[in-house]
mmCIF file of C-alpha atoms in Angstrom:
data_model
loop_
_atom_site.group_PDB
_atom_site.id
_atom_site.type_symbol
_atom_site.label_atom_id
_atom_site.label_comp_id
_atom_site.label_asym_id
_atom_site.label_seq_id
_atom_site.Cartn_x
_atom_site.Cartn_y
_atom_site.Cartn_z
ATOM 1 C CA UNK A 10 -53.590 -10.881 -15.534
ATOM 2 C CA UNK A 11 -54.109 -9.053 -18.865
ATOM 3 C CA UNK A 12 -56.778 -8.654 -21.455
ATOM 4 C CA UNK A 13 -56.167 -7.936 -25.074
ATOM 5 C CA UNK A 14 -57.641 -4.927 -26.863
ATOM 6 C CA UNK A 15 -56.476 -4.615 -30.464
ATOM 7 C CA UNK A 16 -52.766 -5.387 -30.027
ATOM 8 C CA UNK A 17 -52.151 -3.551 -26.760
ATOM 9 C CA UNK A 18 -52.111 -5.116 -23.310
ATOM 10 C CA UNK A 19 -53.055 -2.720 -20.551
ATOM 11 C CA UNK A 20 -51.724 -2.531 -17.023
ATOM 12 C CA UNK A 21 -53.610 -4.475 -14.386
ATOM 13 C CA UNK A 22 -55.847 -1.510 -13.616
ATOM 14 C CA UNK A 23 -56.491 -0.800 -17.257
ATOM 15 C CA UNK A 24 -57.418 -4.427 -17.738
ATOM 16 C CA UNK A 25 -59.931 -4.275 -14.922
ATOM 17 C CA UNK A 26 -61.665 -1.130 -16.170
ATOM 18 C CA UNK A 27 -61.370 -1.542 -19.917
ATOM 19 C CA UNK A 28 -64.663 0.227 -20.748
ATOM 20 C CA UNK A 29 -63.216 3.468 -19.381
ATOM 21 C CA UNK A 30 -60.107 3.198 -21.524
ATOM 22 C CA UNK A 31 -61.177 1.740 -24.847
ATOM 23 C CA UNK A 32 -61.471 5.106 -26.574
ATOM 24 C CA UNK A 33 -57.820 5.922 -25.980
ATOM 25 C CA UNK A 34 -56.274 2.535 -26.706
ATOM 26 C CA UNK A 35 -53.546 2.586 -29.340
ATOM 27 C CA UNK A 36 -51.687 -0.146 -31.158
ATOM 28 C CA UNK A 37 -48.390 -1.419 -29.791
ATOM 29 C CA UNK A 38 -46.902 -0.898 -33.236
ATOM 30 C CA UNK A 39 -46.658 2.782 -32.312
ATOM 31 C CA UNK A 40 -44.389 2.174 -29.323
ATOM 32 C CA UNK A 41 -41.226 4.244 -29.555
ATOM 33 C CA UNK A 42 -37.733 3.251 -28.497
ATOM 34 C CA UNK A 43 -36.762 4.317 -25.014
ATOM 35 C CA UNK A 44 -35.623 7.902 -25.243
ATOM 36 C CA UNK A 45 -32.642 9.549 -23.571
ATOM 37 C CA UNK A 46 -32.998 12.994 -22.009
ATOM 38 C CA UNK A 47 -31.588 15.971 -23.869
ATOM 39 C CA UNK A 48 -28.061 16.934 -22.803
ATOM 40 C CA UNK A 49 -29.205 20.443 -21.855
ATOM 41 C CA UNK A 50 -31.611 18.949 -19.305
ATOM 42 C CA UNK A 51 -29.149 16.620 -17.609
ATOM 43 C CA UNK A 52 -27.729 19.189 -15.186
ATOM 44 C CA UNK A 53 -31.184 20.128 -13.877
ATOM 45 C CA UNK A 54 -32.273 16.510 -13.783
ATOM 46 C CA UNK A 55 -29.191 15.548 -11.774
ATOM 47 C CA UNK A 56 -29.675 18.500 -9.430
ATOM 48 C CA UNK A 57 -33.394 18.017 -8.752
ATOM 49 C CA UNK A 58 -34.071 14.376 -9.439
ATOM 50 C CA UNK A 59 -31.203 12.434 -7.905
ATOM 51 C CA UNK A 60 -31.238 11.027 -4.423
ATOM 52 C CA UNK A 61 -33.163 8.912 -1.979
ATOM 53 C CA UNK A 62 -36.389 9.356 -0.021
ATOM 54 C CA UNK A 63 -38.459 9.728 -3.163
ATOM 55 C CA UNK A 64 -41.796 8.420 -4.387
ATOM 56 C CA UNK A 65 -41.322 6.750 -7.760
ATOM 57 C CA UNK A 66 -44.253 7.027 -10.161
ATOM 58 C CA UNK A 67 -44.932 4.833 -13.184
ATOM 59 C CA UNK A 68 -47.347 6.568 -15.548
ATOM 60 C CA UNK A 69 -48.787 5.890 -18.983
ATOM 61 C CA UNK A 70 -50.863 7.420 -21.750
ATOM 62 C CA UNK A 71 -52.385 3.915 -22.111
ATOM 63 C CA UNK A 72 -51.096 3.941 -25.681
ATOM 64 C CA UNK A 73 -47.510 4.112 -26.917
ATOM 65 C CA UNK A 74 -45.790 6.017 -24.112
ATOM 66 C CA UNK A 75 -44.852 5.516 -20.484
ATOM 67 C CA UNK A 76 -42.766 7.421 -17.958
ATOM 68 C CA UNK A 77 -40.951 6.924 -14.691
ATOM 69 C CA UNK A 78 -40.747 10.085 -12.611
ATOM 70 C CA UNK A 79 -40.203 10.956 -8.966
ATOM 71 C CA UNK A 80 -41.694 13.274 -6.401
ATOM 72 C CA UNK A 81 -40.628 14.344 -2.931
ATOM 73 C CA UNK A 82 -42.686 12.795 -0.107
ATOM 74 C CA UNK A 83 -44.275 16.169 0.637
ATOM 75 C CA UNK A 84 -45.776 16.254 -2.855
ATOM 76 C CA UNK A 85 -43.272 18.232 -4.932
ATOM 77 C CA UNK A 86 -42.885 16.597 -8.336
ATOM 78 C CA UNK A 87 -39.548 16.640 -10.156
ATOM 79 C CA UNK A 88 -40.164 17.982 -13.695
ATOM 80 C CA UNK A 89 -38.123 15.321 -15.485
ATOM 81 C CA UNK A 90 -38.750 11.706 -16.365
ATOM 82 C CA UNK A 91 -37.265 8.567 -17.869
ATOM 83 C CA UNK A 92 -39.116 7.027 -20.804
ATOM 84 C CA UNK A 93 -40.348 3.475 -20.234
ATOM 85 C CA UNK A 94 -42.945 1.138 -21.729
ATOM 86 C CA UNK A 95 -46.615 2.126 -21.534
ATOM 87 C CA UNK A 96 -47.386 -1.071 -19.581
ATOM 88 C CA UNK A 97 -44.879 -1.317 -16.741
ATOM 89 C CA UNK A 98 -44.367 -1.642 -12.998
ATOM 90 C CA UNK A 99 -41.481 -0.665 -10.696
ATOM 91 C CA UNK A 100 -39.482 -2.297 -7.915
ATOM 92 C CA UNK A 101 -36.572 -1.051 -5.785
ATOM 93 C CA UNK A 102 -33.659 -3.243 -4.670
ATOM 94 C CA UNK A 103 -30.062 -2.602 -3.633
ATOM 95 C CA UNK A 104 -29.843 0.995 -4.777
ATOM 96 C CA UNK A 105 -31.505 0.448 -8.142
ATOM 97 C CA UNK A 106 -34.996 0.912 -9.559
ATOM 98 C CA UNK A 107 -36.065 -2.001 -11.756
ATOM 99 C CA UNK A 108 -38.728 -1.233 -14.362
ATOM 100 C CA UNK A 109 -40.607 -4.315 -15.553
ATOM 101 C CA UNK A 110 -41.582 -3.474 -19.137
ATOM 102 C CA UNK A 111 -44.350 -5.889 -20.002
ATOM 103 C CA UNK A 112 -45.760 -7.322 -23.231
ATOM 104 C CA UNK A 113 -44.556 -5.396 -26.262
ATOM 105 C CA UNK A 114 -41.232 -4.409 -24.646
ATOM 106 C CA UNK A 115 -40.614 -7.674 -22.757
ATOM 107 C CA UNK A 116 -37.678 -6.707 -20.618
ATOM 108 C CA UNK A 117 -36.149 -5.112 -17.552
ATOM 109 C CA UNK A 118 -34.868 -1.522 -17.434
ATOM 110 C CA UNK A 119 -32.488 -0.630 -14.590
ATOM 111 C CA UNK A 120 -32.376 2.973 -13.313
ATOM 112 C CA UNK A 121 -29.805 4.642 -11.036
ATOM 113 C CA UNK A 122 -31.367 6.912 -8.352
ATOM 114 C CA UNK A 123 -28.017 8.641 -7.792
ATOM 115 C CA UNK A 124 -27.770 9.651 -11.456
ATOM 116 C CA UNK A 125 -31.180 11.229 -11.967
ATOM 117 C CA UNK A 126 -32.796 7.833 -12.594
ATOM 118 C CA UNK A 127 -31.046 7.438 -15.913
ATOM 119 C CA UNK A 128 -31.129 4.002 -17.517
ATOM 120 C CA UNK A 129 -27.903 2.142 -16.707
ATOM 121 C CA UNK A 130 -28.867 -1.154 -18.323
ATOM 122 C CA UNK A 131 -31.715 -2.834 -20.153
ATOM 123 C CA UNK A 132 -32.191 -6.444 -21.158
ATOM 124 C CA UNK A 133 -34.789 -8.663 -22.795
ATOM 125 C CA UNK A 134 -36.651 -11.481 -21.096
ATOM 126 C CA UNK A 135 -37.625 -13.019 -24.429
ATOM 127 C CA UNK A 136 -40.136 -12.216 -27.139
ATOM 128 C CA UNK A 137 -43.741 -12.374 -25.882
ATOM 129 C CA UNK A 138 -42.526 -13.469 -22.424
ATOM 130 C CA UNK A 139 -44.557 -10.660 -20.798
ATOM 131 C CA UNK A 140 -42.561 -10.195 -17.557
ATOM 132 C CA UNK A 141 -44.752 -9.303 -14.591
ATOM 133 C CA UNK A 142 -42.522 -8.846 -11.555
ATOM 134 C CA UNK A 143 -38.926 -9.007 -10.353
ATOM 135 C CA UNK A 144 -37.384 -9.631 -6.942
ATOM 136 C CA UNK A 145 -33.764 -9.690 -5.813
ATOM 137 C CA UNK A 146 -32.704 -12.038 -3.019
ATOM 138 C CA UNK A 147 -30.228 -11.309 -0.235
ATOM 139 C CA UNK A 148 -27.506 -13.160 -2.154
ATOM 140 C CA UNK A 149 -28.067 -11.000 -5.238
ATOM 141 C CA UNK A 150 -30.018 -13.342 -7.516
ATOM 142 C CA UNK A 151 -32.876 -11.909 -9.545
ATOM 143 C CA UNK A 152 -36.140 -13.759 -10.202
ATOM 144 C CA UNK A 153 -38.497 -12.602 -12.972
ATOM 145 C CA UNK A 154 -42.034 -13.934 -13.401
ATOM 146 C CA UNK A 155 -43.027 -14.447 -17.043
ATOM 147 C CA UNK A 156 -46.756 -14.292 -17.729
ATOM 148 C CA UNK A 157 -46.377 -15.634 -21.237
ATOM 149 C CA UNK A 158 -44.165 -18.598 -20.309
ATOM 150 C CA UNK A 159 -44.149 -21.576 -17.952
ATOM 151 C CA UNK A 160 -41.090 -20.599 -15.952
ATOM 152 C CA UNK A 161 -39.508 -18.029 -13.673
ATOM 153 C CA UNK A 162 -36.271 -16.628 -15.078
ATOM 154 C CA UNK A 163 -33.258 -16.471 -12.743
ATOM 155 C CA UNK A 164 -30.779 -13.734 -13.657
ATOM 156 C CA UNK A 165 -28.022 -11.421 -12.523
ATOM 157 C CA UNK A 166 -30.482 -8.579 -11.925
ATOM 158 C CA UNK A 167 -28.454 -5.643 -13.228
ATOM 159 C CA UNK A 168 -26.919 -7.201 -16.340
ATOM 160 C CA UNK A 169 -29.640 -9.717 -17.155
ATOM 161 C CA UNK A 170 -27.163 -12.583 -17.495
ATOM 162 C CA UNK A 171 -29.215 -15.769 -17.212
ATOM 163 C CA UNK A 172 -28.323 -17.948 -14.228
ATOM 164 C CA UNK A 173 -31.096 -20.491 -14.504
ATOM 165 C CA UNK A 174 -34.822 -21.111 -14.582
ATOM 166 C CA UNK A 175 -37.550 -22.517 -12.352
ATOM 167 C CA UNK A 176 -40.243 -24.442 -14.217
ATOM 168 C CA UNK A 177 -43.847 -24.055 -13.110
ATOM 169 C CA UNK A 178 -45.298 -26.069 -15.984
ATOM 170 C CA UNK A 179 -46.641 -28.622 -13.501
ATOM 171 C CA UNK A 180 -48.942 -25.923 -12.110
ATOM 172 C CA UNK A 181 -50.489 -24.872 -15.425
ATOM 173 C CA UNK A 182 -54.256 -24.835 -15.867
ATOM 174 C CA UNK A 183 -55.890 -26.375 -18.988
ATOM 175 C CA UNK A 184 -54.645 -23.572 -21.276
ATOM 176 C CA UNK A 185 -51.070 -24.740 -20.656
ATOM 177 C CA UNK A 186 -49.917 -21.682 -18.698
ATOM 178 C CA UNK A 187 -49.747 -21.116 -14.924
ATOM 179 C CA UNK A 188 -50.050 -17.277 -15.186
ATOM 180 C CA UNK A 189 -47.300 -16.383 -12.694
ATOM 181 C CA UNK A 190 -47.670 -12.816 -11.459
ATOM 182 C CA UNK A 191 -46.363 -11.312 -8.190
ATOM 183 C CA UNK A 192 -43.110 -12.315 -6.477
ATOM 184 C CA UNK A 193 -41.588 -11.847 -3.024
ATOM 185 C CA UNK A 194 -38.156 -12.780 -1.634
ATOM 186 C CA UNK A 195 -37.956 -13.705 2.052
ATOM 187 C CA UNK A 196 -34.570 -14.904 3.290
ATOM 188 C CA UNK A 197 -33.672 -17.986 1.275
ATOM 189 C CA UNK A 198 -37.220 -18.351 -0.042
ATOM 190 C CA UNK A 199 -38.912 -16.862 -3.095
ATOM 191 C CA UNK A 200 -42.708 -16.846 -3.254
ATOM 192 C CA UNK A 201 -44.602 -16.722 -6.556
ATOM 193 C CA UNK A 202 -48.310 -15.968 -6.992
ATOM 194 C CA UNK A 203 -49.719 -18.427 -9.544
ATOM 195 C CA UNK A 204 -53.113 -17.256 -10.823
ATOM 196 C CA UNK A 205 -54.165 -20.190 -13.069
ATOM 197 C CA UNK A 206 -56.638 -18.357 -15.316
ATOM 198 C CA UNK A 207 -58.110 -19.818 -18.499
ATOM 199 C CA UNK A 208 -57.063 -17.540 -21.347
ATOM 200 C CA UNK A 209 -58.887 -19.620 -23.990
ATOM 201 C CA UNK A 210 -62.381 -19.361 -22.506
ATOM 202 C CA UNK A 211 -64.803 -18.424 -25.347
ATOM 203 C CA UNK A 212 -67.372 -16.773 -23.078
ATOM 204 C CA UNK A 213 -65.428 -15.042 -20.285
ATOM 205 C CA UNK A 214 -62.236 -12.992 -20.064
ATOM 206 C CA UNK A 215 -59.508 -15.076 -18.443
ATOM 207 C CA UNK A 216 -61.673 -16.550 -15.657
ATOM 208 C CA UNK A 217 -60.525 -18.776 -12.787
ATOM 209 C CA UNK A 218 -60.734 -22.498 -13.495
ATOM 210 C CA UNK A 219 -62.761 -24.858 -11.326
ATOM 211 C CA UNK A 220 -60.488 -27.457 -9.767
ATOM 212 C CA UNK A 221 -57.357 -25.339 -10.294
ATOM 213 C CA UNK A 222 -57.001 -23.086 -7.251
ATOM 214 C CA UNK A 223 -54.569 -20.212 -7.338
ATOM 215 C CA UNK A 224 -51.319 -21.004 -5.564
ATOM 216 C CA UNK A 225 -48.524 -19.405 -3.610
ATOM 217 C CA UNK A 226 -45.529 -21.405 -4.794
ATOM 218 C CA UNK A 227 -42.499 -21.495 -2.498
ATOM 219 C CA UNK A 228 -39.032 -21.782 -4.053
ATOM 220 C CA UNK A 229 -35.709 -22.562 -2.364
ATOM 221 C CA UNK A 230 -33.448 -19.737 -3.581
ATOM 222 C CA UNK A 231 -30.323 -21.797 -3.003
ATOM 223 C CA UNK A 232 -31.242 -24.755 -5.202
ATOM 224 C CA UNK A 233 -33.955 -23.049 -7.296
ATOM 225 C CA UNK A 234 -36.318 -25.917 -6.623
ATOM 226 C CA UNK A 235 -39.973 -25.771 -5.604
ATOM 227 C CA UNK A 236 -40.500 -26.886 -2.016
ATOM 228 C CA UNK A 237 -44.233 -26.207 -1.560
ATOM 229 C CA UNK A 238 -47.382 -25.009 -3.316
ATOM 230 C CA UNK A 239 -49.920 -23.435 -0.963
ATOM 231 C CA UNK A 240 -53.521 -23.349 -2.241
ATOM 232 C CA UNK A 241 -55.118 -19.925 -1.771
ATOM 233 C CA UNK A 242 -58.611 -19.475 -0.292
ATOM 234 C CA UNK A 243 -59.543 -17.151 -3.199
ATOM 235 C CA UNK A 244 -58.506 -17.135 -6.866
ATOM 236 C CA UNK A 245 -56.627 -14.601 -8.985
ATOM 237 C CA UNK A 246 -53.908 -13.020 -6.788
ATOM 238 C CA UNK A 247 -53.956 -9.655 -8.492
ATOM 239 C CA UNK A 248 -52.008 -7.080 -6.488
ATOM 240 C CA UNK A 249 -48.364 -7.056 -5.479
ATOM 241 C CA UNK A 250 -47.325 -9.427 -2.726
ATOM 242 C CA UNK A 251 -46.746 -7.040 0.178
ATOM 243 C CA UNK A 252 -44.895 -8.030 3.342
ATOM 244 C CA UNK A 253 -46.628 -6.770 6.477
ATOM 245 C CA UNK A 254 -46.221 -7.510 10.181
ATOM 246 C CA UNK A 255 -49.696 -8.528 11.361
ATOM 247 C CA UNK A 256 -50.857 -10.038 14.644
ATOM 248 C CA UNK A 257 -47.235 -10.182 15.812
ATOM 249 C CA UNK A 258 -45.942 -12.213 12.854
ATOM 250 C CA UNK A 259 -44.744 -11.551 9.271
ATOM 251 C CA UNK A 260 -47.316 -12.009 6.506
ATOM 252 C CA UNK A 261 -47.624 -11.639 2.748
ATOM 253 C CA UNK A 262 -50.819 -9.772 1.875
ATOM 254 C CA UNK A 263 -52.483 -9.889 -1.544
ATOM 255 C CA UNK A 264 -55.837 -8.947 -3.092
ATOM 256 C CA UNK A 265 -57.591 -11.842 -4.849
ATOM 257 C CA UNK A 266 -60.688 -10.651 -6.774
ATOM 258 C CA UNK A 267 -61.350 -14.075 -8.365
ATOM 259 C CA UNK A 268 -63.857 -13.334 -11.184
ATOM 260 C CA UNK A 269 -63.083 -9.774 -12.238
ATOM 261 C CA UNK A 270 -64.250 -6.865 -14.393
ATOM 262 C CA UNK A 271 -66.539 -8.101 -17.175
ATOM 263 C CA UNK A 272 -66.645 -11.362 -15.199
ATOM 264 C CA UNK A 273 -67.834 -9.469 -12.097
ATOM 265 C CA UNK A 274 -68.789 -11.589 -9.108
ATOM 266 C CA UNK A 275 -68.655 -11.008 -5.370
ATOM 267 C CA UNK A 276 -66.406 -13.981 -4.697
ATOM 268 C CA UNK A 277 -62.926 -12.822 -3.634
ATOM 269 C CA UNK A 278 -61.121 -10.974 -0.900
ATOM 270 C CA UNK A 279 -57.854 -9.939 0.719
ATOM 271 C CA UNK A 280 -55.761 -12.732 2.191
ATOM 272 C CA UNK A 281 -52.636 -12.864 4.353
ATOM 273 C CA UNK A 282 -50.096 -15.703 4.280
ATOM 274 C CA UNK A 283 -48.310 -16.237 7.591
ATOM 275 C CA UNK A 284 -44.609 -16.684 6.803
ATOM 276 C CA UNK A 285 -44.014 -18.381 10.162
ATOM 277 C CA UNK A 286 -46.833 -20.942 10.038
ATOM 278 C CA UNK A 287 -47.403 -21.208 6.245
ATOM 279 C CA UNK A 288 -51.129 -20.651 6.711
ATOM 280 C CA UNK A 289 -53.670 -18.225 5.215
ATOM 281 C CA UNK A 290 -56.065 -15.837 6.924
ATOM 282 C CA UNK A 291 -58.879 -13.918 5.217
ATOM 283 C CA UNK A 292 -58.688 -10.216 6.115
ATOM 284 C CA UNK A 293 -61.461 -8.589 4.054
ATOM 285 C CA UNK A 294 -64.137 -10.176 1.885
ATOM 286 C CA UNK A 295 -65.749 -8.773 -1.236
ATOM 287 C CA UNK A 296 -69.097 -9.335 0.434
ATOM 288 C CA UNK A 297 -68.105 -6.545 2.848
ATOM 289 C CA UNK A 298 -66.522 -4.366 0.150
ATOM 290 C CA UNK A 299 -69.382 -4.665 -2.351
ATOM 291 C CA UNK A 300 -67.092 -5.005 -5.364
ATOM 292 C CA UNK A 301 -63.926 -6.527 -6.796
ATOM 293 C CA UNK A 302 -60.871 -5.829 -4.626
ATOM 294 C CA UNK A 303 -57.919 -4.836 -6.821
ATOM 295 C CA UNK A 304 -55.244 -3.661 -4.401
ATOM 296 C CA UNK A 305 -54.473 -3.370 -0.707
ATOM 297 C CA UNK A 306 -52.089 -1.754 1.771
ATOM 298 C CA UNK A 307 -52.055 -2.499 5.493
ATOM 299 C CA UNK A 308 -51.113 -0.034 8.240
ATOM 300 C CA UNK A 309 -51.572 -2.224 11.323
ATOM 301 C CA UNK A 310 -53.829 -4.873 12.851
ATOM 302 C CA UNK A 311 -56.840 -2.547 12.798
ATOM 303 C CA UNK A 312 -56.350 -0.365 9.696
ATOM 304 C CA UNK A 313 -56.034 -1.312 6.035
ATOM 305 C CA UNK A 314 -56.988 0.326 2.726
ATOM 306 C CA UNK A 315 -58.439 -1.409 -0.317
ATOM 307 C CA UNK A 316 -59.020 -0.347 -3.921
ATOM 308 C CA UNK A 317 -62.478 -1.442 -5.085
ATOM 309 C CA UNK A 318 -63.970 -1.842 -8.574
ATOM 310 C CA UNK A 319 -67.774 -1.964 -8.664
ATOM 311 C CA UNK A 320 -69.981 -3.676 -11.232
ATOM 312 C CA UNK A 321 -70.716 -0.381 -13.016
ATOM 313 C CA UNK A 322 -66.914 0.232 -13.238
ATOM 314 C CA UNK A 323 -66.931 3.013 -10.673
ATOM 315 C CA UNK A 324 -64.108 2.735 -8.123
ATOM 316 C CA UNK A 325 -63.444 3.554 -4.472
ATOM 317 C CA UNK A 326 -60.814 3.441 -1.759
ATOM 318 C CA UNK A 327 -62.175 1.854 1.411
ATOM 319 C CA UNK A 328 -60.730 1.635 4.906
ATOM 320 C CA UNK A 329 -61.205 -1.693 6.686
ATOM 321 C CA UNK A 330 -60.207 -3.529 9.846
ATOM 322 C CA UNK A 331 -57.934 -6.533 9.094
ATOM 323 C CA UNK A 332 -58.767 -8.118 12.451
ATOM 324 C CA UNK A 333 -62.561 -8.008 12.212
ATOM 325 C CA UNK A 334 -62.946 -7.857 8.424
ATOM 326 C CA UNK A 335 -65.349 -4.910 8.705
ATOM 327 C CA UNK A 336 -65.443 -1.878 6.445
ATOM 328 C CA UNK A 337 -64.746 1.213 8.562
ATOM 329 C CA UNK A 338 -64.783 4.101 6.100
ATOM 330 C CA UNK A 339 -64.389 5.488 2.592
ATOM 331 C CA UNK A 340 -61.582 7.778 1.406
ATOM 332 C CA UNK A 341 -62.892 8.486 -2.058
ATOM 333 C CA UNK A 342 -65.374 7.415 -4.703
ATOM 334 C CA UNK A 343 -64.742 7.798 -8.430
ATOM 335 C CA UNK A 344 -67.703 7.555 -10.855
ATOM 336 C CA UNK A 345 -67.285 5.501 -13.993
ATOM 337 C CA UNK A 346 -66.824 8.453 -16.344
ATOM 338 C CA UNK A 347 -63.104 9.023 -16.460
ATOM 339 C CA UNK A 348 -61.455 8.646 -13.076
ATOM 340 C CA UNK A 349 -60.007 5.677 -11.246
ATOM 341 C CA UNK A 350 -57.264 4.888 -8.735
ATOM 342 C CA UNK A 351 -54.210 3.004 -10.007
ATOM 343 C CA UNK A 352 -51.327 2.522 -7.615
ATOM 344 C CA UNK A 353 -51.264 2.530 -3.801
ATOM 345 C CA UNK A 354 -48.333 3.150 -1.467
ATOM 346 C CA UNK A 355 -48.293 3.460 2.326
ATOM 347 C CA UNK A 356 -45.035 4.729 3.840
ATOM 348 C CA UNK A 357 -43.730 4.157 7.361
ATOM 349 C CA UNK A 358 -44.635 7.713 8.397
ATOM 350 C CA UNK A 359 -48.314 7.010 7.701
ATOM 351 C CA UNK A 360 -48.689 8.797 4.376
ATOM 352 C CA UNK A 361 -50.947 7.083 1.863
ATOM 353 C CA UNK A 362 -50.186 7.851 -1.787
ATOM 354 C CA UNK A 363 -52.854 7.108 -4.401
ATOM 355 C CA UNK A 364 -52.449 7.265 -8.167
ATOM 356 C CA UNK A 365 -55.392 9.345 -9.414
ATOM 357 C CA UNK A 366 -55.824 8.536 -13.100
ATOM 358 C CA UNK A 367 -58.334 11.217 -13.953
ATOM 359 C CA UNK A 368 -58.503 11.996 -17.667
ATOM 360 C CA UNK A 369 -58.365 15.731 -16.947
ATOM 361 C CA UNK A 370 -56.160 16.054 -13.827
ATOM 362 C CA UNK A 371 -54.057 12.908 -13.394
ATOM 363 C CA UNK A 372 -51.615 12.876 -10.516
ATOM 364 C CA UNK A 373 -50.860 11.676 -7.000
ATOM 365 C CA UNK A 374 -53.126 12.296 -4.010
ATOM 366 C CA UNK A 375 -51.648 12.138 -0.500
ATOM 367 C CA UNK A 376 -53.479 11.319 2.747
ATOM 368 C CA UNK A 377 -52.240 11.393 6.342
ATOM 369 C CA UNK A 378 -53.449 8.174 7.950
ATOM 370 C CA UNK A 379 -52.168 9.396 11.338
ATOM 371 C CA UNK A 380 -54.600 12.331 11.225
ATOM 372 C CA UNK A 381 -57.891 10.663 10.414
ATOM 373 C CA UNK A 382 -57.069 10.172 6.723
ATOM 374 C CA UNK A 383 -56.636 13.910 6.235
ATOM 375 C CA UNK A 384 -56.154 14.749 2.564
ATOM 376 C CA UNK A 385 -52.902 16.709 2.215
ATOM 377 C CA UNK A 386 -53.269 17.583 -1.473
ATOM 378 C CA UNK A 387 -56.347 19.632 -2.488
ATOM 379 C CA UNK A 388 -55.670 18.562 -6.077
ATOM 380 C CA UNK A 389 -53.592 15.621 -7.315
ATOM 381 C CA UNK A 390 -49.887 16.412 -7.690
ATOM 382 C CA UNK A 391 -49.414 16.501 -11.495
ATOM 383 C CA UNK A 392 -46.887 14.061 -12.920
ATOM 384 C CA UNK A 393 -47.813 14.310 -16.625
ATOM 385 C CA UNK A 394 -49.435 11.039 -17.646
ATOM 386 C CA UNK A 395 -51.872 8.775 -15.788
ATOM 387 C CA UNK A 396 -50.214 6.964 -12.856
ATOM 388 C CA UNK A 397 -50.328 3.176 -12.835
ATOM 389 C CA UNK A 398 -47.824 2.143 -10.134
ATOM 390 C CA UNK A 399 -45.938 3.624 -7.165
ATOM 391 C CA UNK A 400 -42.712 2.607 -5.429
ATOM 392 C CA UNK A 401 -40.864 4.015 -2.420
ATOM 393 C CA UNK A 402 -37.157 4.747 -2.911
ATOM 394 C CA UNK A 403 -35.416 4.896 0.502
#
């Protein structure tokens, strides 16, 4: 979900904590074309930046400029970057990094990890389509959720050639849009998180709509037809759909804050969708967290981490138990005067990466969840701009 400030649409974290960012908002009319690196830098970029086993970082000045850069898992940043949109997210599939450039750029940018993450292709998803996520299925089809349209675009993911479309108009709320956000591909199924928020409400900022529950829509990737729409126990699926093995079965986990930000209410939580039984389980409620839950990563049946936004717009990272739903600890607390966490990534070796969007020292903080959440970085690893999203590149 997005909110509008002047003519710029912020990332999901910027949208949730707009009062912290309003002073540095800039018009989208200032957005520059995507820049190519200088020829003199290419050798060093190829030498240092190419390769696998990297942490990809999307960062932004929350105005006209965005970057994609990489760091080594130990916390060594590569001093080069690829220019992207200021409001973007990243995905990795089949040896490529896909940058979803959202409203104002409205397209997909494809980067090659073996060539210093240079842009190898870029294509439009349509003016004002506001793409929000992309997934690539096992048979090579790409699915792109469009926040400003009523359909999911089906494409050849690297070239952008349109293969087809899946209409979700039947799942729109009264404003005429379904607000399709996160996607996940699982075998021959594609799952789409349908928020159903009322963008025309005169008193609230894109609130949930009574009688229109958020949905997890299930699509047959062979026929591109909808086979099921699963009603969620909470509204506003806000984070990425993350696949996690929980309680011995595969699940999709997502944070659903329901009423959010200016619309603050303690009414959401973290839910898990069982891919074997097609049923939901509530893992962590906002009543236990004490604030809006924006993001989540899960380590195992007893350990998860959640990003929390409080009513005064301070933020925190909490540890919780997915089995009992109890809060079990706090990693950090950020007051509401210029620091917040944007982007969470938990790798298989137990390292938790957090995007620390401090105004003065933005960067990536690393914790070892196998050593009692030991902080491995005394200061955030600097990556230039304020991080907004993280992706692992195997």
